Coordinates of C-alpha atoms in Angstrom, one line a residue:
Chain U
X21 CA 0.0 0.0 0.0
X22 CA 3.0 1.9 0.3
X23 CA 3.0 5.0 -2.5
X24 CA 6.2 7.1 -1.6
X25 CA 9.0 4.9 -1.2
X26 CA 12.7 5.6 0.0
X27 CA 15.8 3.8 0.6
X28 CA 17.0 3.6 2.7
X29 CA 15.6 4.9 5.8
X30 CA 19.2 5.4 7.1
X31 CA 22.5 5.8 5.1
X32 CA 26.2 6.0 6.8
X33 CA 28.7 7.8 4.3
X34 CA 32.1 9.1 4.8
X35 CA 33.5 12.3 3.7
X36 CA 33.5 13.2 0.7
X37 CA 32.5 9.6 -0.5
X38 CA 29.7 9.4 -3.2
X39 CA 26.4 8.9 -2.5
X40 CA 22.7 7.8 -3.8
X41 CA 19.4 7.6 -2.3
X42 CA 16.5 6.6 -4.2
X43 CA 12.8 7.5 -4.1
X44 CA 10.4 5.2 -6.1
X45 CA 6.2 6.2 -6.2
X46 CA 3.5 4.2 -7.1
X47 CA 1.4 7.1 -7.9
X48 CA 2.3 7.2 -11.3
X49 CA 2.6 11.3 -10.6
X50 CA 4.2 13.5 -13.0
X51 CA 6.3 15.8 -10.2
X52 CA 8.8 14.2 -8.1
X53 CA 10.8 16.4 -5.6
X54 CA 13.7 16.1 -3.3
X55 CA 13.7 17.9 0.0
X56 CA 16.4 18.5 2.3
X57 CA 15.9 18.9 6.1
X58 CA 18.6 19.7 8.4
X59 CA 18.0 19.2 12.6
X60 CA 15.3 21.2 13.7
X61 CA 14.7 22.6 10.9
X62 CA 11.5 22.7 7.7
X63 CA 11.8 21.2 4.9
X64 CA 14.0 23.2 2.1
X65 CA 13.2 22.3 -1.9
X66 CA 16.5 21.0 -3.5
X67 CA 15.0 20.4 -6.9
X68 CA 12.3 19.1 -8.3
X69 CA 11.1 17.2 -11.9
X70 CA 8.4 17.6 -14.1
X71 CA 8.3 14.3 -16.4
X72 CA 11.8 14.6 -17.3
X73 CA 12.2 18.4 -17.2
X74 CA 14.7 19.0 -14.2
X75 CA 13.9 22.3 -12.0
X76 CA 17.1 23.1 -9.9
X77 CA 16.9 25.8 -7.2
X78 CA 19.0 28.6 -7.3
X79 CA 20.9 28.0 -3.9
X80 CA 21.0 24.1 -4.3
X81 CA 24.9 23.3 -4.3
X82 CA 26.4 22.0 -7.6
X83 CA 27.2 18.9 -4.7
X84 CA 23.6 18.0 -5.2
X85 CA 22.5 16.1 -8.6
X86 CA 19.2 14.0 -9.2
X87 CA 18.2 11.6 -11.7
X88 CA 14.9 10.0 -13.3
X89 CA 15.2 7.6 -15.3
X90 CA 11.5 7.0 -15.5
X91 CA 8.5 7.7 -13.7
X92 CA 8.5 5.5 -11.0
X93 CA 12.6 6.5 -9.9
X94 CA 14.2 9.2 -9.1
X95 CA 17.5 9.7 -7.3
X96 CA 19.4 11.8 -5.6
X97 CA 23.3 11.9 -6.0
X98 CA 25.5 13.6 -3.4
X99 CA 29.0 13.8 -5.2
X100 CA 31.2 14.7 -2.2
X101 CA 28.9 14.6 1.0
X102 CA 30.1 16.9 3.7
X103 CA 29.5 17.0 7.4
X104 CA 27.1 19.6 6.4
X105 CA 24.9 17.6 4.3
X106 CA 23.8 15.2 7.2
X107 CA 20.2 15.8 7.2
X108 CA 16.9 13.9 6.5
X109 CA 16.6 13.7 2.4
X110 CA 12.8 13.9 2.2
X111 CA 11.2 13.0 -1.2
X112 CA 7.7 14.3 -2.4
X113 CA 5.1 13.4 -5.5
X114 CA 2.4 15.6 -7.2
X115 CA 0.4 14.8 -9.8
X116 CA 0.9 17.7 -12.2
X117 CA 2.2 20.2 -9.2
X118 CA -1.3 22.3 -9.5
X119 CA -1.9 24.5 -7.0
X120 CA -4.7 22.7 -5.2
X121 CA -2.9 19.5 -5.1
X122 CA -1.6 17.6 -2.4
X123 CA 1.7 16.2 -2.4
X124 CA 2.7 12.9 -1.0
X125 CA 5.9 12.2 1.2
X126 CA 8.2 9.4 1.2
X127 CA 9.2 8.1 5.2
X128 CA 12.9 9.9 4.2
X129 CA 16.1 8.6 4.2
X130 CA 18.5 10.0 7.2
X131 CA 22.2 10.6 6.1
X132 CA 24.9 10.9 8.6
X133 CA 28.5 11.4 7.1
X134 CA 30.9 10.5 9.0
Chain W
X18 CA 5.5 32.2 -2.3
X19 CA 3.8 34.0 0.1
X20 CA 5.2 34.2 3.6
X21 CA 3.1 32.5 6.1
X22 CA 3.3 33.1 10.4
X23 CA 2.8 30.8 13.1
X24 CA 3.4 30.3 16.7
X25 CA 6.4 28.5 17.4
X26 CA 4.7 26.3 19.8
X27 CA 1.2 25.5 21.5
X28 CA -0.2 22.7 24.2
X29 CA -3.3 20.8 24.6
X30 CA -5.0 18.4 26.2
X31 CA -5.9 15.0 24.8
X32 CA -9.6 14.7 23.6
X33 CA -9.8 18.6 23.9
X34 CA -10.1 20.8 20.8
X35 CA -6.7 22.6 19.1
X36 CA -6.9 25.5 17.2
X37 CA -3.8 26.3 14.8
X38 CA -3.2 30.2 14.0
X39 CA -1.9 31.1 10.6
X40 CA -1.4 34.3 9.6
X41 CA -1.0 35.1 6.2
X42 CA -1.3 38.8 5.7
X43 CA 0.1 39.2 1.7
X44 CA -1.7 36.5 0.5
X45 CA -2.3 36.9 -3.0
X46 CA -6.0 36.1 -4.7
X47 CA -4.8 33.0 -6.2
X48 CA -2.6 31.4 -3.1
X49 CA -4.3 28.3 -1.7
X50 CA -3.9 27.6 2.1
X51 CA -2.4 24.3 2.9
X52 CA -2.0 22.7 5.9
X53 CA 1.1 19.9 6.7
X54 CA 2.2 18.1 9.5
X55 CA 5.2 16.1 10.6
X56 CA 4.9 13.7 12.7
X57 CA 8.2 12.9 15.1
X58 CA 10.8 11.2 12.7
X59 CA 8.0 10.9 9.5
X60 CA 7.9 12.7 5.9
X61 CA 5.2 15.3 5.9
X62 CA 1.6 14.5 5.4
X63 CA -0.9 16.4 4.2
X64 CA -3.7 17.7 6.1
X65 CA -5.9 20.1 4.6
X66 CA -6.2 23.4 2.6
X67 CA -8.4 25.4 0.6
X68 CA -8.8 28.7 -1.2
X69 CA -12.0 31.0 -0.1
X70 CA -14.3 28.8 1.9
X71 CA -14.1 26.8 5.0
X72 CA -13.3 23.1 4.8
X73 CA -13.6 20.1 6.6
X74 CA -12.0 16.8 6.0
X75 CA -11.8 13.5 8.1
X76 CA -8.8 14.9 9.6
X77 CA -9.0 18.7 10.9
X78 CA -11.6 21.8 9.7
X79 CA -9.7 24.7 8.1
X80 CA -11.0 28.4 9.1
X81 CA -10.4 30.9 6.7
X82 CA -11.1 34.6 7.3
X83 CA -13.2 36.8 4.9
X84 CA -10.2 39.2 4.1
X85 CA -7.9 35.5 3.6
X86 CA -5.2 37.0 5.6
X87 CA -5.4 34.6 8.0
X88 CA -6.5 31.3 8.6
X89 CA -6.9 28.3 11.5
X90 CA -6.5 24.6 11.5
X91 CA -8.8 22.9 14.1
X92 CA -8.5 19.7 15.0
X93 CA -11.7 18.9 16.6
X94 CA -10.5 16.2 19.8
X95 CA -7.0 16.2 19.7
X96 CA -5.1 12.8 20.4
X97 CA -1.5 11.3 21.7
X98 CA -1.1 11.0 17.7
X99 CA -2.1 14.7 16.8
X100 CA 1.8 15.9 18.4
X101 CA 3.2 16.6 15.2
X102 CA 4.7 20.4 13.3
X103 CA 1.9 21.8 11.8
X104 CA 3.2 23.6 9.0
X105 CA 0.9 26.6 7.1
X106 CA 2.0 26.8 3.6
X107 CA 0.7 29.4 0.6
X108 CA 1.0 27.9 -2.9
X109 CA 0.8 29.7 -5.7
X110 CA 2.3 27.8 -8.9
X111 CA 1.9 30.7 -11.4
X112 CA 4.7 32.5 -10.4
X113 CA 7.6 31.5 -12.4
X114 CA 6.0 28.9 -14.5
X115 CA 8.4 26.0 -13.2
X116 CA 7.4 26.1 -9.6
X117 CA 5.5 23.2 -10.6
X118 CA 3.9 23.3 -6.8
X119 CA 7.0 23.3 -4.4
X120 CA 6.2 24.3 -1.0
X121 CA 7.9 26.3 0.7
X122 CA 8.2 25.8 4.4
X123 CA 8.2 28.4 7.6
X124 CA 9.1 27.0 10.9
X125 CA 5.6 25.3 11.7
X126 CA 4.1 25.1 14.9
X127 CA 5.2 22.4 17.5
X128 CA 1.8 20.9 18.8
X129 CA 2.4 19.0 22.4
X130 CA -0.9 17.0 23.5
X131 CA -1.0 16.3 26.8
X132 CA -2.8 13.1 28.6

């Protein structure tokens, strides 16, 4: 029954190793998004797709890449995780991303770098 | 999108009613009021939202003032599973064309229910 998927709930990396999580929806939703939330903090938009047109955010670091290769996947690549990128990696699915529509939220995936 | 304000925090006690300021005072005529909430250690998950009118769902009621510029979530009996962040977002996907519905978060409002 599960429709927002992510793996996996927890991910140890070391510095500056490479990184992927993956989000995978059952939705069949044309928007997938990746939020980033640090400790104590909201939620903050690091990109999000439309089909396969890619929307980056202006202050998302070059560090952050995603990926979809179709509509069920898409993941997110940290190149060279910092101790500053230990955060919960939330990802998100819309429909078409109208205005009235809800989004539905994957568990998250936890990163701690090490 | 709009910027939205909340208190940082609010109590209750269990089966007692909780009502959820948001104050939203340059709302535009085509923002829709949403309604989030995060529970302890979970991904957001929706709760409500709505444009002119009042709602209710099976969740929570949403209050929304004549003027728009601010609204209230109420959850009608609050329960143990109610202390979540309540987060009051404005969505307004016409600007920029791209925004294809990202919200954008404040700080939210820590709900504690009491038993």
């Amino acid at each position: 029954d599960a429709m927002v998927i992510q793996n996996p709930r927890y991910q140890v990396t070391q510095f500056g190793k490479p990184v992927t999580l993956s989000c995978s929806q059952t939705l069949n939703h044309n928007v997938m998004y990746w939020y980033q939330q640090k400790s104590s903090q909201a939620p903050k938009l690091l990109f999000h797709y439309y089909d396969k047109d890619f929307n980056n955010e202006a202050d998302t670091p070059d560090n952050f890449q995603s990926r979809r290769p179709n509509t069920s996947f898409c993941f997110l690549d940290i190149r060279s995780p910092g101790l500053g990128d230990a955060a919960m990696y939330l990802c998100a699915t819309s429909r078409d991303g109208g205005k009235g529509e809800t989004q539905y939220f994957g568990p998250g995936t936890r990163l701690l770098v090490l | 999108d709009a910027k939205t304000t909340q208190p940082n925090s609010m109590e209750s006690n269990e089966e007692e009613p909780v009502h959820l300021p948001c104050n939203h005072s340059t709302i535009s005529g085509t923002d829709y009021i949403h309604w989030y909430r995060q529970l302890p250690s979970q991904g957001p998950e929706y709760v409500i939202h709505g444009l002119t009118s009042n709602v209710n769902n099976r969740m929570a009621s949403l209050a929304i003032a004549e003027d728009r510029k601010s609204s209230t979530l109420i959850l009608h009996r609050a329960t143990l599973r109610d202390a979540a962040v309540y987060y009051c977002i404005l969505r307004d996907v016409n600007a920029g064309g791209t925004s294809y519905g990202k919200l954008t978060f404040g700080q939210g409002t820590i709900l504690t229910v009491h038993p």
